[in-house]
mmCIF file of C-alpha atoms in Angstrom:
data_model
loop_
_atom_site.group_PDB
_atom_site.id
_atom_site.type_symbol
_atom_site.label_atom_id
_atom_site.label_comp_id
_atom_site.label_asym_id
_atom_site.label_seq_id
_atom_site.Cartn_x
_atom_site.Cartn_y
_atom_site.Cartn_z
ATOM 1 C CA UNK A 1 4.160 10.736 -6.034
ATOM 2 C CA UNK A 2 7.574 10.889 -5.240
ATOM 3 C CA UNK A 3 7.454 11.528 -1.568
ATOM 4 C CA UNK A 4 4.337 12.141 1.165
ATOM 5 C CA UNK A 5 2.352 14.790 1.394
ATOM 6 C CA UNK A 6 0.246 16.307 3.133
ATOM 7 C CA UNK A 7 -3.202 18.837 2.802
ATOM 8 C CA UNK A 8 -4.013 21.688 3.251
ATOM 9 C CA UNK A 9 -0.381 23.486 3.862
ATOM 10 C CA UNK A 10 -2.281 25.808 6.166
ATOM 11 C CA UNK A 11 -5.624 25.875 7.929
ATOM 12 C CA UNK A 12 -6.795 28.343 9.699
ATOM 13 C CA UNK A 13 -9.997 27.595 12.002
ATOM 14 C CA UNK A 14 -12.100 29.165 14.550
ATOM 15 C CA UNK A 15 -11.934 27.544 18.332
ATOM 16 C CA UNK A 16 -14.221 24.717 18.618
ATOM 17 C CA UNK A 17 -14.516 23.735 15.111
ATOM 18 C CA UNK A 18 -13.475 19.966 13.988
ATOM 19 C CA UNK A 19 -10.771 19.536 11.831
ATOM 20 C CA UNK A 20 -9.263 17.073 9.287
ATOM 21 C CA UNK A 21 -5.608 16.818 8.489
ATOM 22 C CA UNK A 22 -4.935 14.511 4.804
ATOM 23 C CA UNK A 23 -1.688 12.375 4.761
ATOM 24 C CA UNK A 24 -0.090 10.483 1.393
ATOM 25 C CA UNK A 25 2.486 8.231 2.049
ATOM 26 C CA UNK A 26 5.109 6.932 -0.221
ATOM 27 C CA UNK A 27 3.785 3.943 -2.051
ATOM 28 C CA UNK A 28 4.507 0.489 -1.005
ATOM 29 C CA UNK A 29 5.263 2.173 2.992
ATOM 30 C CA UNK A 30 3.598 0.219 5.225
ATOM 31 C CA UNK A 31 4.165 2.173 8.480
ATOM 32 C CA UNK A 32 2.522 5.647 8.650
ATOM 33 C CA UNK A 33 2.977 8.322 11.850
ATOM 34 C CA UNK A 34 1.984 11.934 12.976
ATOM 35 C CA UNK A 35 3.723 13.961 14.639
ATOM 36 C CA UNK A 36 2.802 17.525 16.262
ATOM 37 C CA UNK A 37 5.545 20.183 15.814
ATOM 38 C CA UNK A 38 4.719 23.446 18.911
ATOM 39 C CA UNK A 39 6.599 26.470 18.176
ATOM 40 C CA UNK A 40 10.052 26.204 18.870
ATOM 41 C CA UNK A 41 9.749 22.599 20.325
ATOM 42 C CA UNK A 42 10.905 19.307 18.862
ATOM 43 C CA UNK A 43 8.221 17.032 17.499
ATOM 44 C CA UNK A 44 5.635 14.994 19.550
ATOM 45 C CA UNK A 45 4.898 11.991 18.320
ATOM 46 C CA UNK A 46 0.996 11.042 17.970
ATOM 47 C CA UNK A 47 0.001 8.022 16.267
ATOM 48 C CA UNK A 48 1.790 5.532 13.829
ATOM 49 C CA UNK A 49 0.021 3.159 11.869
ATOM 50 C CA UNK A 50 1.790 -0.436 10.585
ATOM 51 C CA UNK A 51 -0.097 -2.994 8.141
ATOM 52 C CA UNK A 52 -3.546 -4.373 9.414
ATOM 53 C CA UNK A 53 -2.079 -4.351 13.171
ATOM 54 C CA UNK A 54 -3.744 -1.844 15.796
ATOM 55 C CA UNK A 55 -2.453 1.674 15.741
ATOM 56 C CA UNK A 56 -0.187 2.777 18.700
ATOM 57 C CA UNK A 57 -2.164 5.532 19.971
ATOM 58 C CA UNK A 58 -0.360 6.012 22.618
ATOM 59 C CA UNK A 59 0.891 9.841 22.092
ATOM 60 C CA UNK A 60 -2.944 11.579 21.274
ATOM 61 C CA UNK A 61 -2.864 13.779 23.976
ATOM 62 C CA UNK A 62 -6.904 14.205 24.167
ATOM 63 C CA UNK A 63 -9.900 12.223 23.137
ATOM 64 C CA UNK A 64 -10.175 14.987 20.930
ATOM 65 C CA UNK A 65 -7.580 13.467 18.818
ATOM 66 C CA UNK A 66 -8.143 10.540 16.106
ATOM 67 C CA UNK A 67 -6.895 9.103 13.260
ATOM 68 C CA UNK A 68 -7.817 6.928 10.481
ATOM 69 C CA UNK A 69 -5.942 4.704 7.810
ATOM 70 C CA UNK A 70 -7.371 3.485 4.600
ATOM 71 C CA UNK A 71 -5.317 0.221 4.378
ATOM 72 C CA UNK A 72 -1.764 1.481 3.083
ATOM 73 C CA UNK A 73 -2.508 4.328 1.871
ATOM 74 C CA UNK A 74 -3.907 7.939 2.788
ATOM 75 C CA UNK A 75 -4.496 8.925 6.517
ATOM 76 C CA UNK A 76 -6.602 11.459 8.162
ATOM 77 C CA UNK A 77 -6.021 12.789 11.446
ATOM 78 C CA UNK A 78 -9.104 14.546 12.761
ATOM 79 C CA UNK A 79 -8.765 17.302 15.677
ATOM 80 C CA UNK A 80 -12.615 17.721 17.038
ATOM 81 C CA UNK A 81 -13.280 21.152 18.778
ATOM 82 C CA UNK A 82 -10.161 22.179 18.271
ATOM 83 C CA UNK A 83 -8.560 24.766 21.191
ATOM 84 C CA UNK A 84 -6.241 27.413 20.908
ATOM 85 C CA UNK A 85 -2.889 25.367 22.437
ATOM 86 C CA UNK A 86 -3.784 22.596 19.231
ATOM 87 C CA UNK A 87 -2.352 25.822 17.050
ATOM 88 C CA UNK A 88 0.596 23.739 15.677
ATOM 89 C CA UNK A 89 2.597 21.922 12.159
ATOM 90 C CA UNK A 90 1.582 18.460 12.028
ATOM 91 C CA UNK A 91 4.032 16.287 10.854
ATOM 92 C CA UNK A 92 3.296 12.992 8.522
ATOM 93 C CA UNK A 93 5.695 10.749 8.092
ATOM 94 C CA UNK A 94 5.886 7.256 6.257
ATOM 95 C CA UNK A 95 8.448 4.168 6.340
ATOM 96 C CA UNK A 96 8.644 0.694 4.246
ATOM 97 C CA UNK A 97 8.502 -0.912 8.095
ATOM 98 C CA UNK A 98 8.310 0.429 10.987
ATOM 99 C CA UNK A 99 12.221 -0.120 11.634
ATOM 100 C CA UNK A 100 12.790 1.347 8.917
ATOM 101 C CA UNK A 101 13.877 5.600 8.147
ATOM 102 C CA UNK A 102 11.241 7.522 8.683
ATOM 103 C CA UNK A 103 10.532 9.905 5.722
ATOM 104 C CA UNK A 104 8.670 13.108 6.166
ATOM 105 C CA UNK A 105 5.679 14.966 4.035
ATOM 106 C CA UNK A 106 5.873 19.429 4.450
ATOM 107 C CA UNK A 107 3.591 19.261 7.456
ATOM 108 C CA UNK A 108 0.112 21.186 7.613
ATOM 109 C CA UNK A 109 0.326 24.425 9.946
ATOM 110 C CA UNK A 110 -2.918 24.410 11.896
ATOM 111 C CA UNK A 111 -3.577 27.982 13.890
ATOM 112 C CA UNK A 112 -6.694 28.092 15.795
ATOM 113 C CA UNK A 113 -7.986 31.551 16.664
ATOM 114 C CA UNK B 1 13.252 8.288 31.216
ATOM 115 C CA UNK B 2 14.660 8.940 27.702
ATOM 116 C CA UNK B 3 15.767 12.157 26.503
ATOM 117 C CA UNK B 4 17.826 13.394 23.987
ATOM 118 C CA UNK B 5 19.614 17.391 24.653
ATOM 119 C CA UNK B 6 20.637 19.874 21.889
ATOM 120 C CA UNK B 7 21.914 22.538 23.937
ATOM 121 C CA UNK B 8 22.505 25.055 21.436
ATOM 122 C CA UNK B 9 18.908 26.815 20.253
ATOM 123 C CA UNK B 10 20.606 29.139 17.898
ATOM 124 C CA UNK B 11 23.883 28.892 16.177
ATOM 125 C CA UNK B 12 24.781 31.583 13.620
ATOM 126 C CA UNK B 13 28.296 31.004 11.663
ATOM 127 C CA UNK B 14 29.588 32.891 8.611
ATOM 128 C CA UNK B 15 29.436 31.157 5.137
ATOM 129 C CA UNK B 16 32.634 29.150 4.848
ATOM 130 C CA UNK B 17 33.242 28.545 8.309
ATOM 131 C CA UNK B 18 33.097 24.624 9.862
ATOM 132 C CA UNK B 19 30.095 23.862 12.181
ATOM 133 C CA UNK B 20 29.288 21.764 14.805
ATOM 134 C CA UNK B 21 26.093 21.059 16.050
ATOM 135 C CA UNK B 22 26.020 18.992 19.851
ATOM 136 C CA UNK B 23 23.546 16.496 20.709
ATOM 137 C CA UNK B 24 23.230 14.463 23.940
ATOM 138 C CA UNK B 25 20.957 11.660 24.612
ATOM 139 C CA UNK B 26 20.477 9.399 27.703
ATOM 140 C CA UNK B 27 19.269 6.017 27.199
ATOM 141 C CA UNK B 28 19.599 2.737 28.694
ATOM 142 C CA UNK B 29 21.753 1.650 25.592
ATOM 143 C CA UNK B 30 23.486 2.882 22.310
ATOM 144 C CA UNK B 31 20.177 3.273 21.110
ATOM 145 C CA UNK B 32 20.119 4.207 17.038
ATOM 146 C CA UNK B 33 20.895 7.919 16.171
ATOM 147 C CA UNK B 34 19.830 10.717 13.569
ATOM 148 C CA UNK B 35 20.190 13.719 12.072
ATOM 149 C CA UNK B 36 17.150 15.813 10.540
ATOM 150 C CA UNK B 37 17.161 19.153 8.732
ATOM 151 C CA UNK B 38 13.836 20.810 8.537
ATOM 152 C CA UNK B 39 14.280 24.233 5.997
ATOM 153 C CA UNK B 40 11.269 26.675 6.641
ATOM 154 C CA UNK B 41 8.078 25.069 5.626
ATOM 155 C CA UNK B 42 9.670 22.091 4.370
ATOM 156 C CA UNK B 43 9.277 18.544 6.194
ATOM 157 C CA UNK B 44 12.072 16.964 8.313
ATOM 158 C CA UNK B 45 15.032 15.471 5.771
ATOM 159 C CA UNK B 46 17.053 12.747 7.028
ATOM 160 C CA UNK B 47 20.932 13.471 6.974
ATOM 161 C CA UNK B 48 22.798 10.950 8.097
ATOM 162 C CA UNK B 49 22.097 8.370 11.359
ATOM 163 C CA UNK B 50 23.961 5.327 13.357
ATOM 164 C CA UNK B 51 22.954 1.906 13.448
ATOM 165 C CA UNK B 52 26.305 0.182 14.434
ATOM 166 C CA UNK B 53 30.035 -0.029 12.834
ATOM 167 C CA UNK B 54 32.229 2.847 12.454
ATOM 168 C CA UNK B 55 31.683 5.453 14.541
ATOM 169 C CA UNK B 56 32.051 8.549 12.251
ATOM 170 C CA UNK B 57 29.161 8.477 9.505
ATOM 171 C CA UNK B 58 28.782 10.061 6.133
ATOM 172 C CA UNK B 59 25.646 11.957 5.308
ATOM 173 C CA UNK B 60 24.319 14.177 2.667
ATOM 174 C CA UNK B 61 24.843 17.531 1.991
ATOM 175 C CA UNK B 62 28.428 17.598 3.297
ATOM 176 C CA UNK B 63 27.178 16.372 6.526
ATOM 177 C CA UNK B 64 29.248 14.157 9.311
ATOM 178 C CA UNK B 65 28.437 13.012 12.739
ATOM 179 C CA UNK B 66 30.767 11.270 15.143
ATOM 180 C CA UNK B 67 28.782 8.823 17.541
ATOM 181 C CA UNK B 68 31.232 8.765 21.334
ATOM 182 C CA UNK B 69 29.632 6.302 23.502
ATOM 183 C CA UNK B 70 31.491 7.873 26.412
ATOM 184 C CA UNK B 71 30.356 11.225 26.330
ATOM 185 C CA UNK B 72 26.665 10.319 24.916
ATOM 186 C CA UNK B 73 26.637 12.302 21.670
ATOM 187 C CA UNK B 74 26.480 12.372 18.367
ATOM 188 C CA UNK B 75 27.447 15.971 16.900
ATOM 189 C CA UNK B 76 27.195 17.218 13.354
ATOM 190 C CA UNK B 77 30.079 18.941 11.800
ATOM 191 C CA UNK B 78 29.953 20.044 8.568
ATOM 192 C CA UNK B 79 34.146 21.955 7.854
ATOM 193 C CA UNK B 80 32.575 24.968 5.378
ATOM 194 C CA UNK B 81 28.768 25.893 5.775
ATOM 195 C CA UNK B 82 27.197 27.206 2.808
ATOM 196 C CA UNK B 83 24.455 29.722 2.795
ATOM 197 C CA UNK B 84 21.389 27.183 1.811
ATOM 198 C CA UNK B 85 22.223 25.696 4.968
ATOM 199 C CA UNK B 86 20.716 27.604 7.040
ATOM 200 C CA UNK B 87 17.618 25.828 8.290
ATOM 201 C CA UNK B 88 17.069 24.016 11.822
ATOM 202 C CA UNK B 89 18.599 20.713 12.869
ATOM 203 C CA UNK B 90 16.795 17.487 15.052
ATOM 204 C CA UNK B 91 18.905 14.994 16.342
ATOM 205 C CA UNK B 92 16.316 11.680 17.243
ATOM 206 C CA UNK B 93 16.979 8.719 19.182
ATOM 207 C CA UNK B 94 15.341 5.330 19.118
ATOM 208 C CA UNK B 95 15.407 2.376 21.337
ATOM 209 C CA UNK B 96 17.227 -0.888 19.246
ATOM 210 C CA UNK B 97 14.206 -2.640 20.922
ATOM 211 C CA UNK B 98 10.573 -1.826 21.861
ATOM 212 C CA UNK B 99 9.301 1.495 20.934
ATOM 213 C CA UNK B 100 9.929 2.322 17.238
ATOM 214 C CA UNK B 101 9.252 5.463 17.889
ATOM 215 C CA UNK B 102 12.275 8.171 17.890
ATOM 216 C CA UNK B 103 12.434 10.867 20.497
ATOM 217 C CA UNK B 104 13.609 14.234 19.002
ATOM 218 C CA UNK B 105 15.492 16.855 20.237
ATOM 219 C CA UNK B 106 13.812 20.403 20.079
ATOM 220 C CA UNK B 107 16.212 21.382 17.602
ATOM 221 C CA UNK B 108 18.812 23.805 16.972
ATOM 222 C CA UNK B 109 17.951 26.936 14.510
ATOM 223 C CA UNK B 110 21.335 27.416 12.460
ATOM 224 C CA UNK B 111 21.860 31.695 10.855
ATOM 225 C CA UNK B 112 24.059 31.818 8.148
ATOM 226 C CA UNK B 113 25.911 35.102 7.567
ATOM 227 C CA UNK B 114 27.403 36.036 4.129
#
């Protein structure tokens, strides 16, 4: 595809259910990230991927949080028991490297009842 | 700590007029600069941004943005809005070193009246 996208558009779940976000990057980009969007608020980075190295994990803001990365390509991000303040758009982005623009898929809008 | 300030939540302009939109940062150095225009239930699109050179870049859309290292900003102007653009605007930040990560502002929601 053309650019990165990003499934379902909308979930809605029931408190403590587990969730799983789905992330296509543009081919060839190496570097992957997710972003949470709150209501009126600028986004919050998560998690970026780059290559085989580590992930930077460093903006999950629970244990609740994880994400996975099939080599270069798709990305899940999983939300386990999910709580009302997770209600949110999560944001995927991809980029050739990670210094590199940052180009972003339509988001999936997550609202937890 | 890093932050980057768009003051204005809500800026509603009739079609034709100019706009600007502000953004502040504070950061230990020029760090590189962006614009992003996220229309409703689309993604973030990237605009224009500032690595280094002349001050006053060229984006898409119509868009400018004038980088003043004394004052900390970057504003977008655009001199005639047009009714598609209504949407809402993130200016990002990122360190030239270290993190890779940008820091976003919480945006600014731009009405456009006929």
């Amino acid at each position: 595809g053309a650019g990165v996208s990003q499934s379902p558009s909308n979930k809605v779940t029931e408190k403590g259910k587990d969730v799983e976000l789905r992330c296509d990057p543009i081919s060839g980009h190496t570097a992957l990230y997710w972003y949470r969007q709150r209501l009126g608020q600028g986004l919050e980075f998560l998690i970026y991927f780059q290559g085989n190295s580590a992930p930077d994990k460093s903006g999950l803001p629970s244990d609740r949080f994880s994400a996975e990365r099939t080599g270069e390509s798709v990305s899940t991000l999983t939300i386990q028991r999910t709580q009302q303040e997770d209600s949110a758009v999560y944001l995927c982005a991809s980029s050739l490297e990670l210094t590199d623009t940052q180009y972003f898929g339509p988001g999936t809008r997550l609202t937890v009842l | 700590a890093q932050s980057v300030t768009q003051p204005d939540i809500h800026i509603t302009v009739s079609e034709g007029a100019s706009l600007e939109l502000r953004c502040n940062y504070s950061y230990g150095a020029t760090p590189y600069l962006f614009w992003y225009v996220q229309s409703p239930g689309q993604g973030l699109q990237l605009l224009l941004k500032y690595f280094s050179g002349d001050t006053l870049v060229q984006g898409i859309k119509g868009f400018e943005a004038e980088f003043k290292r004394s004052q900390s900003s970057f504003n977008l102007r655009k001199p005639s809005v047009h009714w598609s653009d209504a949407a809402e605007y993130f200016c990002a930040v990122r360190s030239r070193g270290g993190s890779y990560i940008p820091t976003f502002g919480r945006g600014t929601s731009l009405i456009v009246h006929p």
